Amino acid sequence: MLERAAKIMETPNPSEAIELYMKASEVAENEEKLRQAVDLLGKAARLMVKMKFMSDAANVLKKERDMYIELENYQSSFRSTAVLVLVFLYTNDYVAADKIVKASFDLEGFAEHESSYLLQQLLEAYDNQDGEGVLKICKMPYFTYLDNEYAKLARGLTAPGSNNDKVETKEVGAVGGNDDELSEGNLC
């Protein structure tokens, strides 16, 4: 019921849809329906990225990643890790991005997975302020085949020191909050 309402609210009121997806995820988790809960978290995270609620999106993506690990769905946890890195770099948080990639090496199969290699390259290019390198990596099929909102985020990623455009990022509480709070950030 909550999920259906959230789907209806996505276009006219995305903030309300996010709140409904989060509540629906909580209900599913309480009922021990983890697969449904993680799916709902993913929908909320995509909307948060679309609305530029990056801090909240990072928190939800971390929870999504942890749930995938609990479900032993490592492929999906690797994808959540990649999206988390994009979100962190978008908000100029290289340290958090690097930390999440290093922590992922403890996961079964991450070191051999395509995403580990690409994320290491992306972090290296970003750290070296190599705007062309970041752009080249973000145009790789792994990133372009992510969900639409995440692929857009990857396409807009730039390295510090390259031609950064100012963008507005909004912060909301984990379940709604005040979407009038704005803070300016750089594209990474």
PDB file of C-alpha atoms in Angstrom:
ATOM      1  CA  MET A   1       0.000   0.000   0.000  1.00  0.00           C
ATOM      2  CA  LEU A   2       2.753   2.463   0.958  1.00  0.00           C
ATOM      3  CA  GLU A   3       4.788   1.468  -2.073  1.00  0.00           C
ATOM      4  CA  ARG A   4       1.855   2.103  -4.397  1.00  0.00           C
ATOM      5  CA  ALA A   5       1.279   5.522  -2.829  1.00  0.00           C
ATOM      6  CA  ALA A   6       4.986   6.345  -3.165  1.00  0.00           C
ATOM      7  CA  LYS A   7       4.962   5.398  -6.843  1.00  0.00           C
ATOM      8  CA  ILE A   8       2.012   7.730  -7.442  1.00  0.00           C
ATOM      9  CA  MET A   9       3.755  10.582  -5.585  1.00  0.00           C
ATOM     10  CA  GLU A  10       7.104  10.318  -7.422  1.00  0.00           C
ATOM     11  CA  THR A  11       6.305  12.982 -10.007  1.00  0.00           C
ATOM     12  CA  PRO A  12       4.045  15.449  -8.178  1.00  0.00           C
ATOM     13  CA  ASN A  13       5.824  15.265  -4.802  1.00  0.00           C
ATOM     14  CA  PRO A  14       9.160  13.395  -4.809  1.00  0.00           C
ATOM     15  CA  SER A  15       9.944  14.290  -1.183  1.00  0.00           C
ATOM     16  CA  GLU A  16       6.710  12.654  -0.054  1.00  0.00           C
ATOM     17  CA  ALA A  17       7.483   9.633  -2.246  1.00  0.00           C
ATOM     18  CA  ILE A  18      10.900   9.295  -0.592  1.00  0.00           C
ATOM     19  CA  GLU A  19       9.284   9.363   2.840  1.00  0.00           C
ATOM     20  CA  LEU A  20       6.729   6.732   1.801  1.00  0.00           C
ATOM     21  CA  TYR A  21       9.403   4.457   0.304  1.00  0.00           C
ATOM     22  CA  MET A  22      11.410   4.729   3.529  1.00  0.00           C
ATOM     23  CA  LYS A  23       8.367   3.866   5.650  1.00  0.00           C
ATOM     24  CA  ALA A  24       7.483   0.950   3.360  1.00  0.00           C
ATOM     25  CA  SER A  25      11.065  -0.304   3.621  1.00  0.00           C
ATOM     26  CA  GLU A  26      10.897  -0.165   7.420  1.00  0.00           C
ATOM     27  CA  VAL A  27       7.651  -2.141   7.408  1.00  0.00           C
ATOM     28  CA  ALA A  28       9.109  -4.774   5.064  1.00  0.00           C
ATOM     29  CA  GLU A  29      12.246  -5.024   7.187  1.00  0.00           C
ATOM     30  CA  ASN A  30      10.181  -5.439  10.373  1.00  0.00           C
ATOM     31  CA  GLU A  31       8.276  -8.229   8.636  1.00  0.00           C
ATOM     32  CA  GLU A  32      11.655  -9.778   7.739  1.00  0.00           C
ATOM     33  CA  LYS A  33      11.068  -9.274   4.019  1.00  0.00           C
ATOM     34  CA  LEU A  34      14.610  -8.087   3.389  1.00  0.00           C
ATOM     35  CA  ARG A  35      14.524  -8.387  -0.395  1.00  0.00           C
ATOM     36  CA  GLN A  36      11.464  -6.158  -0.575  1.00  0.00           C
ATOM     37  CA  ALA A  37      12.978  -3.758   1.975  1.00  0.00           C
ATOM     38  CA  VAL A  38      16.213  -3.389   0.017  1.00  0.00           C
ATOM     39  CA  ASP A  39      14.279  -2.851  -3.225  1.00  0.00           C
ATOM     40  CA  LEU A  40      12.322  -0.024  -1.582  1.00  0.00           C
ATOM     41  CA  LEU A  41      15.523   1.518  -0.227  1.00  0.00           C
ATOM     42  CA  GLY A  42      16.886   1.490  -3.768  1.00  0.00           C
ATOM     43  CA  LYS A  43      13.838   3.361  -5.043  1.00  0.00           C
ATOM     44  CA  ALA A  44      14.200   5.956  -2.284  1.00  0.00           C
ATOM     45  CA  ALA A  45      17.924   6.349  -2.998  1.00  0.00           C
ATOM     46  CA  ARG A  46      17.320   6.889  -6.732  1.00  0.00           C
ATOM     47  CA  LEU A  47      14.799   9.615  -5.964  1.00  0.00           C
ATOM     48  CA  MET A  48      17.192  11.214  -3.468  1.00  0.00           C
ATOM     49  CA  VAL A  49      19.931  11.330  -6.093  1.00  0.00           C
ATOM     50  CA  LYS A  50      17.490  12.737  -8.633  1.00  0.00           C
ATOM     51  CA  MET A  51      16.477  15.456  -6.155  1.00  0.00           C
ATOM     52  CA  LYS A  52      20.152  16.043  -5.171  1.00  0.00           C
ATOM     53  CA  PHE A  53      19.602  15.008  -1.531  1.00  0.00           C
ATOM     54  CA  MET A  54      23.122  13.561  -1.580  1.00  0.00           C
ATOM     55  CA  SER A  55      23.802  13.242   2.144  1.00  0.00           C
ATOM     56  CA  ASP A  56      20.596  11.299   2.667  1.00  0.00           C
ATOM     57  CA  ALA A  57      21.199   9.263  -0.485  1.00  0.00           C
ATOM     58  CA  ALA A  58      24.607   8.219   0.882  1.00  0.00           C
ATOM     59  CA  ASN A  59      23.037   7.045   4.141  1.00  0.00           C
ATOM     60  CA  VAL A  60      20.326   5.078   2.347  1.00  0.00           C
ATOM     61  CA  LEU A  61      22.838   3.571  -0.098  1.00  0.00           C
ATOM     62  CA  LYS A  62      25.007   2.430   2.825  1.00  0.00           C
ATOM     63  CA  LYS A  63      21.990   0.727   4.362  1.00  0.00           C
ATOM     64  CA  GLU A  64      21.087  -0.802   0.988  1.00  0.00           C
ATOM     65  CA  ARG A  65      24.648  -2.091   0.587  1.00  0.00           C
ATOM     66  CA  ASP A  66      24.624  -3.580   4.085  1.00  0.00           C
ATOM     67  CA  MET A  67      21.312  -5.329   3.416  1.00  0.00           C
ATOM     68  CA  TYR A  68      22.634  -6.805   0.176  1.00  0.00           C
ATOM     69  CA  ILE A  69      25.643  -8.108   2.101  1.00  0.00           C
ATOM     70  CA  GLU A  70      23.327  -9.609   4.721  1.00  0.00           C
ATOM     71  CA  LEU A  71      21.376 -11.291   1.904  1.00  0.00           C
ATOM     72  CA  GLU A  72      24.714 -12.442   0.432  1.00  0.00           C
ATOM     73  CA  ASN A  73      23.861 -10.714  -2.840  1.00  0.00           C
ATOM     74  CA  TYR A  74      27.400  -9.516  -3.430  1.00  0.00           C
ATOM     75  CA  GLN A  75      26.918  -8.411  -7.041  1.00  0.00           C
ATOM     76  CA  SER A  76      24.261  -5.933  -5.948  1.00  0.00           C
ATOM     77  CA  SER A  77      26.378  -4.806  -3.004  1.00  0.00           C
ATOM     78  CA  PHE A  78      29.209  -4.046  -5.465  1.00  0.00           C
ATOM     79  CA  ARG A  79      26.809  -1.918  -7.523  1.00  0.00           C
ATOM     80  CA  SER A  80      25.685  -0.089  -4.355  1.00  0.00           C
ATOM     81  CA  THR A  81      29.336   0.512  -3.532  1.00  0.00           C
ATOM     82  CA  ALA A  82      29.935   2.017  -6.979  1.00  0.00           C
ATOM     83  CA  VAL A  83      26.936   4.325  -6.616  1.00  0.00           C
ATOM     84  CA  LEU A  84      28.075   5.327  -3.123  1.00  0.00           C
ATOM     85  CA  VAL A  85      31.474   6.265  -4.546  1.00  0.00           C
ATOM     86  CA  LEU A  86      29.787   8.405  -7.212  1.00  0.00           C
ATOM     87  CA  VAL A  87      27.691  10.155  -4.563  1.00  0.00           C
ATOM     88  CA  PHE A  88      30.695  10.780  -2.322  1.00  0.00           C
ATOM     89  CA  LEU A  89      32.793  12.136  -5.196  1.00  0.00           C
ATOM     90  CA  TYR A  90      29.910  14.306  -6.369  1.00  0.00           C
ATOM     91  CA  THR A  91      29.954  15.926  -2.922  1.00  0.00           C
ATOM     92  CA  ASN A  92      33.778  16.197  -2.932  1.00  0.00           C
ATOM     93  CA  ASP A  93      34.202  13.555  -0.202  1.00  0.00           C
ATOM     94  CA  TYR A  94      37.171  11.626  -1.545  1.00  0.00           C
ATOM     95  CA  VAL A  95      38.046  10.207   1.881  1.00  0.00           C
ATOM     96  CA  ALA A  96      34.626   8.559   2.326  1.00  0.00           C
ATOM     97  CA  ALA A  97      34.730   7.210  -1.244  1.00  0.00           C
ATOM     98  CA  ASP A  98      38.180   5.725  -0.700  1.00  0.00           C
ATOM     99  CA  LYS A  99      37.158   4.281   2.658  1.00  0.00           C
ATOM    100  CA  ILE A 100      34.092   2.483   1.234  1.00  0.00           C
ATOM    101  CA  VAL A 101      36.134   0.974  -1.610  1.00  0.00           C
ATOM    102  CA  LYS A 102      38.823  -0.264   0.791  1.00  0.00           C
ATOM    103  CA  ALA A 103      36.162  -1.756   3.085  1.00  0.00           C
ATOM    104  CA  SER A 104      34.628  -3.550   0.105  1.00  0.00           C
ATOM    105  CA  PHE A 105      37.782  -5.575  -0.437  1.00  0.00           C
ATOM    106  CA  ASP A 106      36.699  -7.604   2.597  1.00  0.00           C
ATOM    107  CA  LEU A 107      33.669  -8.791   0.619  1.00  0.00           C
ATOM    108  CA  GLU A 108      33.799 -12.105  -1.180  1.00  0.00           C
ATOM    109  CA  GLY A 109      34.640 -11.596  -4.851  1.00  0.00           C
ATOM    110  CA  PHE A 110      35.043  -7.807  -4.815  1.00  0.00           C
ATOM    111  CA  ALA A 111      38.762  -7.852  -5.640  1.00  0.00           C
ATOM    112  CA  GLU A 112      38.062  -9.843  -8.814  1.00  0.00           C
ATOM    113  CA  HIS A 113      34.967  -7.884  -9.820  1.00  0.00           C
ATOM    114  CA  GLU A 114      35.057  -5.299 -12.614  1.00  0.00           C
ATOM    115  CA  SER A 115      33.804  -2.599 -10.261  1.00  0.00           C
ATOM    116  CA  SER A 116      36.829  -2.838  -7.939  1.00  0.00           C
ATOM    117  CA  TYR A 117      39.223  -2.100 -10.788  1.00  0.00           C
ATOM    118  CA  LEU A 118      37.091   0.750 -12.178  1.00  0.00           C
ATOM    119  CA  LEU A 119      36.515   2.317  -8.766  1.00  0.00           C
ATOM    120  CA  GLN A 120      40.238   2.239  -8.008  1.00  0.00           C
ATOM    121  CA  GLN A 121      40.939   3.908 -11.358  1.00  0.00           C
ATOM    122  CA  LEU A 122      38.214   6.494 -10.714  1.00  0.00           C
ATOM    123  CA  LEU A 123      39.566   7.326  -7.263  1.00  0.00           C
ATOM    124  CA  GLU A 124      43.105   7.606  -8.623  1.00  0.00           C
ATOM    125  CA  ALA A 125      42.029   9.938 -11.446  1.00  0.00           C
ATOM    126  CA  TYR A 126      39.950  12.010  -9.037  1.00  0.00           C
ATOM    127  CA  ASP A 127      42.809  12.250  -6.527  1.00  0.00           C
ATOM    128  CA  ASN A 128      45.225  13.283  -9.301  1.00  0.00           C
ATOM    129  CA  GLN A 129      42.727  15.945 -10.463  1.00  0.00           C
ATOM    130  CA  ASP A 130      42.623  14.249 -13.856  1.00  0.00           C
ATOM    131  CA  GLY A 131      39.329  15.522 -15.266  1.00  0.00           C
ATOM    132  CA  GLU A 132      39.782  13.657 -18.551  1.00  0.00           C
ATOM    133  CA  GLY A 133      40.528  10.424 -16.717  1.00  0.00           C
ATOM    134  CA  VAL A 134      37.422  10.771 -14.538  1.00  0.00           C
ATOM    135  CA  LEU A 135      35.283  11.469 -17.603  1.00  0.00           C
ATOM    136  CA  LYS A 136      36.768   8.522 -19.514  1.00  0.00           C
ATOM    137  CA  ILE A 137      36.132   6.105 -16.624  1.00  0.00           C
ATOM    138  CA  CYS A 138      32.604   7.388 -16.037  1.00  0.00           C
ATOM    139  CA  LYS A 139      31.790   6.738 -19.703  1.00  0.00           C
ATOM    140  CA  MET A 140      32.679   3.063 -19.305  1.00  0.00           C
ATOM    141  CA  PRO A 141      29.744   0.658 -19.802  1.00  0.00           C
ATOM    142  CA  TYR A 142      29.755  -0.322 -16.117  1.00  0.00           C
ATOM    143  CA  PHE A 143      28.669   3.211 -15.187  1.00  0.00           C
ATOM    144  CA  THR A 144      26.502   3.939 -18.220  1.00  0.00           C
ATOM    145  CA  TYR A 145      24.436   0.802 -17.573  1.00  0.00           C
ATOM    146  CA  LEU A 146      23.613   1.751 -13.985  1.00  0.00           C
ATOM    147  CA  ASP A 147      20.089   2.975 -13.233  1.00  0.00           C
ATOM    148  CA  ASN A 148      19.341   6.158 -15.161  1.00  0.00           C
ATOM    149  CA  GLU A 149      19.787   8.577 -12.235  1.00  0.00           C
ATOM    150  CA  TYR A 150      23.117   7.020 -11.306  1.00  0.00           C
ATOM    151  CA  ALA A 151      24.345   7.055 -14.912  1.00  0.00           C
ATOM    152  CA  LYS A 152      23.489  10.782 -15.071  1.00  0.00           C
ATOM    153  CA  LEU A 153      25.434  11.306 -11.852  1.00  0.00           C
ATOM    154  CA  ALA A 154      28.445   9.518 -13.351  1.00  0.00           C
ATOM    155  CA  ARG A 155      28.270  11.599 -16.547  1.00  0.00           C
ATOM    156  CA  GLY A 156      28.287  14.798 -14.487  1.00  0.00           C
ATOM    157  CA  LEU A 157      31.274  13.833 -12.360  1.00  0.00           C
ATOM    158  CA  THR A 158      34.444  15.894 -12.733  1.00  0.00           C
ATOM    159  CA  ALA A 159      37.690  16.024 -10.805  1.00  0.00           C
ATOM    160  CA  PRO A 160      38.592  18.883  -8.475  1.00  0.00           C
ATOM    161  CA  GLY A 161      40.782  21.410 -10.223  1.00  0.00           C
ATOM    162  CA  SER A 162      39.101  20.820 -13.568  1.00  0.00           C
ATOM    163  CA  ASN A 163      36.312  23.082 -14.845  1.00  0.00           C
ATOM    164  CA  ASN A 164      33.787  22.588 -12.062  1.00  0.00           C
ATOM    165  CA  ASP A 165      30.329  24.064 -12.361  1.00  0.00           C
ATOM    166  CA  LYS A 166      28.442  25.021  -9.240  1.00  0.00           C
ATOM    167  CA  VAL A 167      25.402  22.925  -8.475  1.00  0.00           C
ATOM    168  CA  GLU A 168      22.926  23.009  -5.675  1.00  0.00           C
ATOM    169  CA  THR A 169      22.632  20.024  -3.405  1.00  0.00           C
ATOM    170  CA  LYS A 170      19.714  19.721  -1.070  1.00  0.00           C
ATOM    171  CA  GLU A 171      19.593  17.990   2.261  1.00  0.00           C
ATOM    172  CA  VAL A 172      16.523  16.423   3.765  1.00  0.00           C
ATOM    173  CA  GLY A 173      15.913  14.346   6.835  1.00  0.00           C
ATOM    174  CA  ALA A 174      16.101  10.583   6.240  1.00  0.00           C
ATOM    175  CA  VAL A 175      12.313  10.458   6.045  1.00  0.00           C
ATOM    176  CA  GLY A 176      11.242  13.757   4.533  1.00  0.00           C
ATOM    177  CA  GLY A 177      12.684  16.624   6.488  1.00  0.00           C
ATOM    178  CA  ASN A 178      12.983  20.122   5.151  1.00  0.00           C
ATOM    179  CA  ASP A 179      13.746  20.221   1.456  1.00  0.00           C
ATOM    180  CA  ASP A 180      14.244  23.981   1.518  1.00  0.00           C
ATOM    181  CA  GLU A 181      17.729  23.645   2.984  1.00  0.00           C
ATOM    182  CA  LEU A 182      20.264  24.261   0.250  1.00  0.00           C
ATOM    183  CA  SER A 183      24.004  24.088   0.337  1.00  0.00           C
ATOM    184  CA  GLU A 184      26.229  24.763  -2.622  1.00  0.00           C
ATOM    185  CA  GLY A 185      28.685  22.067  -3.628  1.00  0.00           C
ATOM    186  CA  ASN A 186      31.014  21.424  -6.528  1.00  0.00           C
ATOM    187  CA  LEU A 187      30.680  18.717  -9.059  1.00  0.00           C
ATOM    188  CA  CYS A 188      33.554  16.371  -8.403  1.00  0.00           C
TER     189      CYS A 188
END
